[in-house]
Amino acid sequence: MHDIKSMKREIPVFEVPDAFSKRATIAGMGVYNALCAEAEKDYEGFWARLARGNLFWSRPFTQALDESNAPFYRWFGDGQLNASYNCLDRNLQTGNGDKAAILFEADDGALTRVTYRELHAKVCRFANALKSLGVSGGDRVVIYLPMSIEGVVAMQACARIGAIHSVVFGGFSAKALQERIADLGAVLLITADEQMRAGKVLPLKSIADEALTMGGCESVRHVVVYRRTGNRIEWIENRDRWMHEISASQPETCEAEPVDAEHPLFVLYTSGSTGRPKGVQHSTAGYLLWAMLTMQWTFDIKPEDVFWCTADIGWITGHTYIAYGPLAAGATQIMFEGVPTYPNAGRFWEMISRHRVSIFYTAPTAIRSLIKAADANPQVRPSRYDLTSLRLLGTVGEPINPDTWQWYHHHIGSDRCPIVDTFWQTETGGHMIAPLPGATPLVPGSCTLPLPGIMASVVDESGQALPDGSGGILAIRRPWPSMIRTIWGDPERFRQSYFPAELGGNLYLAGDGAIRDKDNGYFTITGRIDDVLNVSGHRMGTMEIESALVAHPLVAEAAVVGRADEVTGEAICAFVVLKRECPLGGEARQLAGDLRKWVGEQIGPIAKPKDIRFGDNLPKTRSGKIMRRLLRSLAKGETITQDVSTLENPAILEQLGEAF
Ligand code: WTA
């Protein structure tokens, strides 16, 4: 464990604006405290009450929590329900049929609006089409699509028939896609002909085709293709089907299949500290319950809100706060295909203004890059746009530094909108530590307090609770409904990764460091404590990138570390030893370019190292262990003042310290 340190700085407190708290669902700390007290007093009763009051059950549950096979916890285990029914049919019953569910804005600005009734019909038709292709309950369906209404339709249609979806981010490579398909034994792949990004056409179907020829994907019977651009693509008769063609003739209704509460709703892969991504498996009832509750609590969602989460559906944020949460809450949401900087860096602010967005949720990296752009170009300064529709702002995915927080608060929120800095993870399903905007005074840089029912603690390496004010390991003391259920196909890895025996075996280990403030109990996340980097809010395992590098025919050894980056939070730095002589100058630059491209092909462009340095060797101890702390210093450009007496080959530091 490294990099856990205490920090103390003088930062202002932002009280809750009266106007906000008056109308809020959780109006004031009194309500928050009462909910926490209820959870403390009768934990199972608290969750049972919320699950009964918020979800529609086809068969009611009798037991809230079953801990008999911990840490494989079961929630609402004997109940049955359907997630798609809860997101769509219920909105038709409560009078939301003609309300806009999704307003989709394409890369080029074209708009598509679907009401709840239309979305319901699309989902039903596609669910019927999936059934006609032989997909049934428990089958795995991999979704490799760009941001699109069709992406949400695909996810909801799977949920409707009890198939388990696994969305793979459209920026991942053929190899990354193949690994996920093979791990799941998927029967169907849903993709698009191509995707649009910042005015450019990018391939998708051809990458999917390549993935399917790489071996291990024999389980895939059909490829369903959403026609996005209409350009010519390769077609395999009998295997490939157009999404619109197979849906067209299907009936507009499809009964939502009740499934057990614990039935896997989806598997989503994320990086861990080994070379192999983990298939995080979520349940149906517990996951959906928390998606709904956090929409009400953290986002204070109201019927008239226009909600916009800018995440991609390929990440957990896009699952919970696009595909499920807003629909379950009956909200109107914006969905955006493009990037924040196209056609210019005012795109987000312009869209907020045009669509009268009231709740806006994005990543700190996006904000930082837009601050930079606004500094450079007065044309895209937020003051040029009408942002008066906003009432609440949020951030997710990485720590937000206080300066960025304050810029966001002032320039986007006009000093009026609370900011919810939401700490959570792929594994947690939804927000864990986050302010309640009508209750919690805000401190920039702190995600403030655990949500009601979430028992967060800061502990030491043996699992003992630490006193407030000292940095340690973030742990959750009790299971909660939306937690990860297992790692697909690897329950032992699930147990070891999240409930390590060293911490007593019953604490959920988040993998982050945290510190709890002595005065107000507020949490500040200090960053990952394992070998996972956070680049632009995306999780990247250092081992995963190392494995990709050493798979290159010229590479003998590689070590990857992170270094702080002004815009992306962290940047990836790779130290590489070749099977031949260490390259210099132009040759080194050329090879670094080749390796970057290679990593892009092995994993995806988001994993490309920013810096690559070559050496004859890596700094190692006498027992052969790579000394990563030295590499981290070198990456930062620091001169090494640390103790290097255990280092086998000190001369190597000079060579690796030189950028070419
Ligand atoms: C980090 C994204 C600080 C953290 C929802 C966590 C954060 C990882 C915050 C999960 C935040 C996420 N403040 N750090 N508000 N939110 N993180 O699985 O390191 O893609 O463990 O889920 O992002 O990333 P993941």
PDB file of N, CA and C in Angstrom, residues 207-283:
ATOM      1  N   ILE A 207     -14.496  -4.206 -36.796  1.00  0.00           N
ATOM      2  CA  ILE A 207     -13.742  -4.600 -35.588  1.00  0.00           C
ATOM      3  C   ILE A 207     -14.421  -5.808 -34.949  1.00  0.00           C
ATOM      4  N   ALA A 208     -15.763  -5.758 -34.926  1.00  0.00           N
ATOM      5  CA  ALA A 208     -16.513  -6.888 -34.373  1.00  0.00           C
ATOM      6  C   ALA A 208     -16.246  -8.158 -35.195  1.00  0.00           C
ATOM      7  N   ASP A 209     -16.227  -8.014 -36.520  1.00  0.00           N
ATOM      8  CA  ASP A 209     -15.944  -9.172 -37.391  1.00  0.00           C
ATOM      9  C   ASP A 209     -14.575  -9.756 -37.063  1.00  0.00           C
ATOM     10  N   GLU A 210     -13.609  -8.860 -36.881  1.00  0.00           N
ATOM     11  CA  GLU A 210     -12.252  -9.308 -36.579  1.00  0.00           C
ATOM     12  C   GLU A 210     -12.241 -10.065 -35.239  1.00  0.00           C
ATOM     13  N   ALA A 211     -12.939  -9.500 -34.243  1.00  0.00           N
ATOM     14  CA  ALA A 211     -12.972 -10.144 -32.919  1.00  0.00           C
ATOM     15  C   ALA A 211     -13.494 -11.581 -33.047  1.00  0.00           C
ATOM     16  N   LEU A 212     -14.523 -11.758 -33.875  1.00  0.00           N
ATOM     17  CA  LEU A 212     -15.166 -13.072 -33.976  1.00  0.00           C
ATOM     18  C   LEU A 212     -14.301 -14.097 -34.705  1.00  0.00           C
ATOM     19  N   THR A 213     -13.272 -13.615 -35.417  1.00  0.00           N
ATOM     20  CA  THR A 213     -12.396 -14.582 -36.086  1.00  0.00           C
ATOM     21  C   THR A 213     -11.187 -14.944 -35.224  1.00  0.00           C
ATOM     22  N   MET A 214     -11.098 -14.316 -34.028  1.00  0.00           N
ATOM     23  CA  MET A 214      -9.881 -14.502 -33.234  1.00  0.00           C
ATOM     24  C   MET A 214      -9.889 -15.766 -32.393  1.00  0.00           C
ATOM     25  N   GLY A 215     -10.981 -16.522 -32.441  1.00  0.00           N
ATOM     26  CA  GLY A 215     -11.015 -17.757 -31.658  1.00  0.00           C
ATOM     27  C   GLY A 215     -11.683 -17.555 -30.316  1.00  0.00           C
ATOM     28  N   GLY A 216     -12.369 -18.583 -29.845  1.00  0.00           N
ATOM     29  CA  GLY A 216     -13.036 -18.505 -28.545  1.00  0.00           C
ATOM     30  C   GLY A 216     -14.428 -17.903 -28.620  1.00  0.00           C
ATOM     31  N   CYS A 217     -14.848 -17.489 -29.841  1.00  0.00           N
ATOM     32  CA  CYS A 217     -16.150 -16.831 -29.966  1.00  0.00           C
ATOM     33  C   CYS A 217     -17.158 -17.709 -30.699  1.00  0.00           C
ATOM     34  N   GLU A 218     -16.929 -18.999 -30.706  1.00  0.00           N
ATOM     35  CA  GLU A 218     -17.790 -19.912 -31.476  1.00  0.00           C
ATOM     36  C   GLU A 218     -19.223 -19.933 -30.943  1.00  0.00           C
ATOM     37  N   SER A 219     -19.398 -19.502 -29.692  1.00  0.00           N
ATOM     38  CA  SER A 219     -20.743 -19.493 -29.105  1.00  0.00           C
ATOM     39  C   SER A 219     -21.660 -18.472 -29.788  1.00  0.00           C
ATOM     40  N   VAL A 220     -21.100 -17.481 -30.465  1.00  0.00           N
ATOM     41  CA  VAL A 220     -21.925 -16.422 -31.076  1.00  0.00           C
ATOM     42  C   VAL A 220     -22.632 -16.955 -32.317  1.00  0.00           C
ATOM     43  N   ARG A 221     -23.978 -16.925 -32.278  1.00  0.00           N
ATOM     44  CA  ARG A 221     -24.752 -17.447 -33.411  1.00  0.00           C
ATOM     45  C   ARG A 221     -25.139 -16.351 -34.399  1.00  0.00           C
ATOM     46  N   HIS A 222     -25.384 -15.136 -33.864  1.00  0.00           N
ATOM     47  CA  HIS A 222     -25.815 -14.051 -34.742  1.00  0.00           C
ATOM     48  C   HIS A 222     -25.143 -12.735 -34.369  1.00  0.00           C
ATOM     49  N   VAL A 223     -25.000 -11.891 -35.390  1.00  0.00           N
ATOM     50  CA  VAL A 223     -24.538 -10.521 -35.161  1.00  0.00           C
ATOM     51  C   VAL A 223     -25.659  -9.600 -35.642  1.00  0.00           C
ATOM     52  N   VAL A 224     -26.185  -8.803 -34.728  1.00  0.00           N
ATOM     53  CA  VAL A 224     -27.263  -7.879 -35.078  1.00  0.00           C
ATOM     54  C   VAL A 224     -26.634  -6.498 -35.264  1.00  0.00           C
ATOM     55  N   VAL A 225     -26.977  -5.853 -36.376  1.00  0.00           N
ATOM     56  CA  VAL A 225     -26.288  -4.606 -36.721  1.00  0.00           C
ATOM     57  C   VAL A 225     -27.260  -3.426 -36.779  1.00  0.00           C
ATOM     58  N   TYR A 226     -26.957  -2.427 -35.998  1.00  0.00           N
ATOM     59  CA  TYR A 226     -27.699  -1.160 -36.035  1.00  0.00           C
ATOM     60  C   TYR A 226     -27.100  -0.308 -37.154  1.00  0.00           C
ATOM     61  N   ARG A 227     -27.958   0.176 -38.071  1.00  0.00           N
ATOM     62  CA  ARG A 227     -27.445   0.949 -39.185  1.00  0.00           C
ATOM     63  C   ARG A 227     -27.306   2.412 -38.789  1.00  0.00           C
ATOM     64  N   ARG A 228     -26.071   2.836 -38.543  1.00  0.00           N
ATOM     65  CA  ARG A 228     -25.845   4.212 -38.117  1.00  0.00           C
ATOM     66  C   ARG A 228     -25.487   5.118 -39.293  1.00  0.00           C
ATOM     67  N   THR A 229     -24.528   4.681 -40.126  1.00  0.00           N
ATOM     68  CA  THR A 229     -24.099   5.553 -41.229  1.00  0.00           C
ATOM     69  C   THR A 229     -24.628   5.072 -42.575  1.00  0.00           C
ATOM     70  N   GLY A 230     -24.872   3.797 -42.707  1.00  0.00           N
ATOM     71  CA  GLY A 230     -25.372   3.275 -43.978  1.00  0.00           C
ATOM     72  C   GLY A 230     -24.281   3.007 -45.001  1.00  0.00           C
ATOM     73  N   ASN A 231     -23.026   3.206 -44.624  1.00  0.00           N
ATOM     74  CA  ASN A 231     -21.946   2.889 -45.571  1.00  0.00           C
ATOM     75  C   ASN A 231     -21.829   1.373 -45.739  1.00  0.00           C
ATOM     76  N   ARG A 232     -21.158   1.008 -46.818  1.00  0.00           N
ATOM     77  CA  ARG A 232     -21.032  -0.418 -47.119  1.00  0.00           C
ATOM     78  C   ARG A 232     -20.168  -1.142 -46.074  1.00  0.00           C
ATOM     79  N   ILE A 233     -20.607  -2.302 -45.641  1.00  0.00           N
ATOM     80  CA  ILE A 233     -19.803  -3.109 -44.709  1.00  0.00           C
ATOM     81  C   ILE A 233     -19.822  -4.565 -45.177  1.00  0.00           C
ATOM     82  N   GLU A 234     -18.885  -5.330 -44.667  1.00  0.00           N
ATOM     83  CA  GLU A 234     -18.862  -6.771 -44.963  1.00  0.00           C
ATOM     84  C   GLU A 234     -20.086  -7.418 -44.320  1.00  0.00           C
ATOM     85  N   TRP A 235     -20.607  -8.450 -44.951  1.00  0.00           N
ATOM     86  CA  TRP A 235     -21.828  -9.077 -44.447  1.00  0.00           C
ATOM     87  C   TRP A 235     -21.692 -10.584 -44.527  1.00  0.00           C
ATOM     88  N   ILE A 236     -21.997 -11.272 -43.463  1.00  0.00           N
ATOM     89  CA  ILE A 236     -21.969 -12.736 -43.513  1.00  0.00           C
ATOM     90  C   ILE A 236     -23.404 -13.243 -43.496  1.00  0.00           C
ATOM     91  N   GLU A 237     -23.836 -13.791 -44.619  1.00  0.00           N
ATOM     92  CA  GLU A 237     -25.220 -14.284 -44.753  1.00  0.00           C
ATOM     93  C   GLU A 237     -25.519 -15.269 -43.623  1.00  0.00           C
ATOM     94  N   ASN A 238     -26.744 -15.253 -43.163  1.00  0.00           N
ATOM     95  CA  ASN A 238     -27.233 -16.140 -42.095  1.00  0.00           C
ATOM     96  C   ASN A 238     -26.748 -15.757 -40.702  1.00  0.00           C
ATOM     97  N   ARG A 239     -25.518 -15.217 -40.609  1.00  0.00           N
ATOM     98  CA  ARG A 239     -25.061 -14.817 -39.278  1.00  0.00           C
ATOM     99  C   ARG A 239     -25.511 -13.388 -38.965  1.00  0.00           C
ATOM    100  N   ASP A 240     -25.365 -12.487 -39.916  1.00  0.00           N
ATOM    101  CA  ASP A 240     -25.611 -11.065 -39.664  1.00  0.00           C
ATOM    102  C   ASP A 240     -27.053 -10.667 -39.977  1.00  0.00           C
ATOM    103  N   ARG A 241     -27.618  -9.830 -39.120  1.00  0.00           N
ATOM    104  CA  ARG A 241     -28.997  -9.350 -39.324  1.00  0.00           C
ATOM    105  C   ARG A 241     -29.063  -7.863 -39.009  1.00  0.00           C
ATOM    106  N   TRP A 242     -29.830  -7.106 -39.811  1.00  0.00           N
ATOM    107  CA  TRP A 242     -30.034  -5.692 -39.491  1.00  0.00           C
ATOM    108  C   TRP A 242     -31.022  -5.560 -38.345  1.00  0.00           C
ATOM    109  N   MET A 243     -30.718  -4.704 -37.425  1.00  0.00           N
ATOM    110  CA  MET A 243     -31.590  -4.484 -36.261  1.00  0.00           C
ATOM    111  C   MET A 243     -32.973  -4.006 -36.711  1.00  0.00           C
ATOM    112  N   HIS A 244     -33.016  -3.070 -37.659  1.00  0.00           N
ATOM    113  CA  HIS A 244     -34.327  -2.540 -38.057  1.00  0.00           C
ATOM    114  C   HIS A 244     -35.146  -3.590 -38.811  1.00  0.00           C
ATOM    115  N   GLU A 245     -34.461  -4.449 -39.562  1.00  0.00           N
ATOM    116  CA  GLU A 245     -35.216  -5.457 -40.327  1.00  0.00           C
ATOM    117  C   GLU A 245     -35.832  -6.507 -39.416  1.00  0.00           C
ATOM    118  N   ILE A 246     -35.054  -6.987 -38.456  1.00  0.00           N
ATOM    119  CA  ILE A 246     -35.617  -8.051 -37.607  1.00  0.00           C
ATOM    120  C   ILE A 246     -36.645  -7.511 -36.619  1.00  0.00           C
ATOM    121  N   SER A 247     -36.623  -6.188 -36.377  1.00  0.00           N
ATOM    122  CA  SER A 247     -37.590  -5.611 -35.432  1.00  0.00           C
ATOM    123  C   SER A 247     -38.892  -5.247 -36.123  1.00  0.00           C
ATOM    124  N   ALA A 248     -38.805  -4.878 -37.402  1.00  0.00           N
ATOM    125  CA  ALA A 248     -39.939  -4.264 -38.103  1.00  0.00           C
ATOM    126  C   ALA A 248     -41.218  -5.096 -38.023  1.00  0.00           C
ATOM    127  N   SER A 249     -41.085  -6.393 -38.230  1.00  0.00           N
ATOM    128  CA  SER A 249     -42.295  -7.217 -38.312  1.00  0.00           C
ATOM    129  C   SER A 249     -42.767  -7.706 -36.943  1.00  0.00           C
ATOM    130  N   GLN A 250     -42.089  -7.306 -35.889  1.00  0.00           N
ATOM    131  CA  GLN A 250     -42.431  -7.846 -34.564  1.00  0.00           C
ATOM    132  C   GLN A 250     -43.565  -7.058 -33.908  1.00  0.00           C
ATOM    133  N   PRO A 251     -44.362  -7.751 -33.089  1.00  0.00           N
ATOM    134  CA  PRO A 251     -45.417  -7.037 -32.352  1.00  0.00           C
ATOM    135  C   PRO A 251     -44.847  -5.997 -31.386  1.00  0.00           C
ATOM    136  N   GLU A 252     -45.661  -4.971 -31.101  1.00  0.00           N
ATOM    137  CA  GLU A 252     -45.242  -3.861 -30.238  1.00  0.00           C
ATOM    138  C   GLU A 252     -45.348  -4.164 -28.755  1.00  0.00           C
ATOM    139  N   THR A 253     -45.764  -5.368 -28.448  1.00  0.00           N
ATOM    140  CA  THR A 253     -45.793  -5.732 -27.034  1.00  0.00           C
ATOM    141  C   THR A 253     -45.004  -7.022 -26.849  1.00  0.00           C
ATOM    142  N   CYS A 254     -44.426  -7.141 -25.682  1.00  0.00           N
ATOM    143  CA  CYS A 254     -43.655  -8.337 -25.350  1.00  0.00           C
ATOM    144  C   CYS A 254     -43.703  -8.421 -23.840  1.00  0.00           C
ATOM    145  N   GLU A 255     -44.253  -9.496 -23.354  1.00  0.00           N
ATOM    146  CA  GLU A 255     -44.400  -9.591 -21.907  1.00  0.00           C
ATOM    147  C   GLU A 255     -43.042  -9.564 -21.217  1.00  0.00           C
ATOM    148  N   ALA A 256     -42.946  -8.758 -20.168  1.00  0.00           N
ATOM    149  CA  ALA A 256     -41.698  -8.700 -19.412  1.00  0.00           C
ATOM    150  C   ALA A 256     -41.605  -9.953 -18.542  1.00  0.00           C
ATOM    151  N   GLU A 257     -40.543 -10.707 -18.755  1.00  0.00           N
ATOM    152  CA  GLU A 257     -40.342 -11.991 -18.078  1.00  0.00           C
ATOM    153  C   GLU A 257     -39.936 -11.756 -16.617  1.00  0.00           C
ATOM    154  N   PRO A 258     -40.754 -12.178 -15.643  1.00  0.00           N
ATOM    155  CA  PRO A 258     -40.303 -12.004 -14.258  1.00  0.00           C
ATOM    156  C   PRO A 258     -39.071 -12.882 -13.988  1.00  0.00           C
ATOM    157  N   VAL A 259     -38.071 -12.310 -13.357  1.00  0.00           N
ATOM    158  CA  VAL A 259     -36.870 -13.088 -13.013  1.00  0.00           C
ATOM    159  C   VAL A 259     -36.651 -12.999 -11.505  1.00  0.00           C
ATOM    160  N   ASP A 260     -35.830 -13.887 -10.983  1.00  0.00           N
ATOM    161  CA  ASP A 260     -35.503 -13.818  -9.561  1.00  0.00           C
ATOM    162  C   ASP A 260     -34.759 -12.514  -9.276  1.00  0.00           C
ATOM    163  N   ALA A 261     -34.940 -12.018  -8.065  1.00  0.00           N
ATOM    164  CA  ALA A 261     -34.288 -10.768  -7.663  1.00  0.00           C
ATOM    165  C   ALA A 261     -32.781 -10.821  -7.904  1.00  0.00           C
ATOM    166  N   GLU A 262     -32.201 -12.005  -7.703  1.00  0.00           N
ATOM    167  CA  GLU A 262     -30.747 -12.147  -7.829  1.00  0.00           C
ATOM    168  C   GLU A 262     -30.299 -12.494  -9.246  1.00  0.00           C
ATOM    169  N   HIS A 263     -31.239 -12.630 -10.171  1.00  0.00           N
ATOM    170  CA  HIS A 263     -30.869 -12.946 -11.561  1.00  0.00           C
ATOM    171  C   HIS A 263     -29.919 -11.866 -12.075  1.00  0.00           C
ATOM    172  N   PRO A 264     -28.798 -12.262 -12.721  1.00  0.00           N
ATOM    173  CA  PRO A 264     -27.857 -11.234 -13.189  1.00  0.00           C
ATOM    174  C   PRO A 264     -28.504 -10.335 -14.251  1.00  0.00           C
ATOM    175  N   LEU A 265     -28.512  -9.035 -13.978  1.00  0.00           N
ATOM    176  CA  LEU A 265     -29.046  -8.088 -14.960  1.00  0.00           C
ATOM    177  C   LEU A 265     -27.993  -7.861 -16.038  1.00  0.00           C
ATOM    178  N   PHE A 266     -26.738  -7.740 -15.597  1.00  0.00           N
ATOM    179  CA  PHE A 266     -25.660  -7.554 -16.564  1.00  0.00           C
ATOM    180  C   PHE A 266     -24.316  -7.900 -15.959  1.00  0.00           C
ATOM    181  N   VAL A 267     -23.353  -8.043 -16.862  1.00  0.00           N
ATOM    182  CA  VAL A 267     -21.949  -8.194 -16.477  1.00  0.00           C
ATOM    183  C   VAL A 267     -21.221  -7.047 -17.169  1.00  0.00           C
ATOM    184  N   LEU A 268     -20.408  -6.317 -16.439  1.00  0.00           N
ATOM    185  CA  LEU A 268     -19.648  -5.223 -17.044  1.00  0.00           C
ATOM    186  C   LEU A 268     -18.185  -5.398 -16.651  1.00  0.00           C
ATOM    187  N   TYR A 269     -17.322  -5.417 -17.659  1.00  0.00           N
ATOM    188  CA  TYR A 269     -15.906  -5.656 -17.388  1.00  0.00           C
ATOM    189  C   TYR A 269     -15.220  -4.382 -16.929  1.00  0.00           C
ATOM    190  N   THR A 270     -14.322  -4.541 -15.969  1.00  0.00           N
ATOM    191  CA  THR A 270     -13.538  -3.397 -15.506  1.00  0.00           C
ATOM    192  C   THR A 270     -12.138  -3.877 -15.186  1.00  0.00           C
ATOM    193  N   SER A 271     -11.211  -2.936 -15.113  1.00  0.00           N
ATOM    194  CA  SER A 271      -9.818  -3.313 -14.887  1.00  0.00           C
ATOM    195  C   SER A 271      -9.554  -3.578 -13.423  1.00  0.00           C
ATOM    196  N   GLY A 272      -8.707  -4.553 -13.181  1.00  0.00           N
ATOM    197  CA  GLY A 272      -8.292  -4.841 -11.814  1.00  0.00           C
ATOM    198  C   GLY A 272      -6.784  -4.768 -11.736  1.00  0.00           C
ATOM    199  N   SER A 273      -6.218  -5.352 -10.679  1.00  0.00           N
ATOM    200  CA  SER A 273      -4.777  -5.237 -10.562  1.00  0.00           C
ATOM    201  C   SER A 273      -4.035  -6.411 -11.187  1.00  0.00           C
ATOM    202  N   THR A 274      -4.737  -7.290 -11.894  1.00  0.00           N
ATOM    203  CA  THR A 274      -4.024  -8.292 -12.690  1.00  0.00           C
ATOM    204  C   THR A 274      -4.222  -7.938 -14.166  1.00  0.00           C
ATOM    205  N   GLY A 275      -3.608  -8.725 -15.041  1.00  0.00           N
ATOM    206  CA  GLY A 275      -3.692  -8.436 -16.462  1.00  0.00           C
ATOM    207  C   GLY A 275      -5.064  -8.683 -17.072  1.00  0.00           C
ATOM    208  N   ARG A 276      -5.927  -9.419 -16.359  1.00  0.00           N
ATOM    209  CA  ARG A 276      -7.202  -9.808 -16.937  1.00  0.00           C
ATOM    210  C   ARG A 276      -8.347  -8.972 -16.373  1.00  0.00           C
ATOM    211  N   PRO A 277      -9.147  -8.331 -17.240  1.00  0.00           N
ATOM    212  CA  PRO A 277     -10.296  -7.566 -16.741  1.00  0.00           C
ATOM    213  C   PRO A 277     -11.291  -8.472 -16.009  1.00  0.00           C
ATOM    214  N   LYS A 278     -12.021  -7.868 -15.076  1.00  0.00           N
ATOM    215  CA  LYS A 278     -12.969  -8.633 -14.272  1.00  0.00           C
ATOM    216  C   LYS A 278     -14.389  -8.386 -14.763  1.00  0.00           C
ATOM    217  N   GLY A 279     -15.157  -9.441 -14.910  1.00  0.00           N
ATOM    218  CA  GLY A 279     -16.569  -9.307 -15.302  1.00  0.00           C
ATOM    219  C   GLY A 279     -17.409  -9.094 -14.061  1.00  0.00           C
ATOM    220  N   VAL A 280     -17.726  -7.840 -13.790  1.00  0.00           N
ATOM    221  CA  VAL A 280     -18.486  -7.505 -12.586  1.00  0.00           C
ATOM    222  C   VAL A 280     -19.959  -7.850 -12.815  1.00  0.00           C
ATOM    223  N   GLN A 281     -20.473  -8.760 -11.996  1.00  0.00           N
ATOM    224  CA  GLN A 281     -21.855  -9.225 -12.163  1.00  0.00           C
ATOM    225  C   GLN A 281     -22.797  -8.510 -11.195  1.00  0.00           C
ATOM    226  N   HIS A 282     -23.834  -7.914 -11.745  1.00  0.00           N
ATOM    227  CA  HIS A 282     -24.831  -7.232 -10.921  1.00  0.00           C
ATOM    228  C   HIS A 282     -26.157  -7.983 -10.915  1.00  0.00           C
ATOM    229  N   SER A 283     -26.918  -7.759  -9.848  1.00  0.00           N
ATOM    230  CA  SER A 283     -28.224  -8.400  -9.699  1.00  0.00           C
ATOM    231  C   SER A 283     -29.306  -7.545 -10.358  1.00  0.00           C
TER     232      SER A 283
END
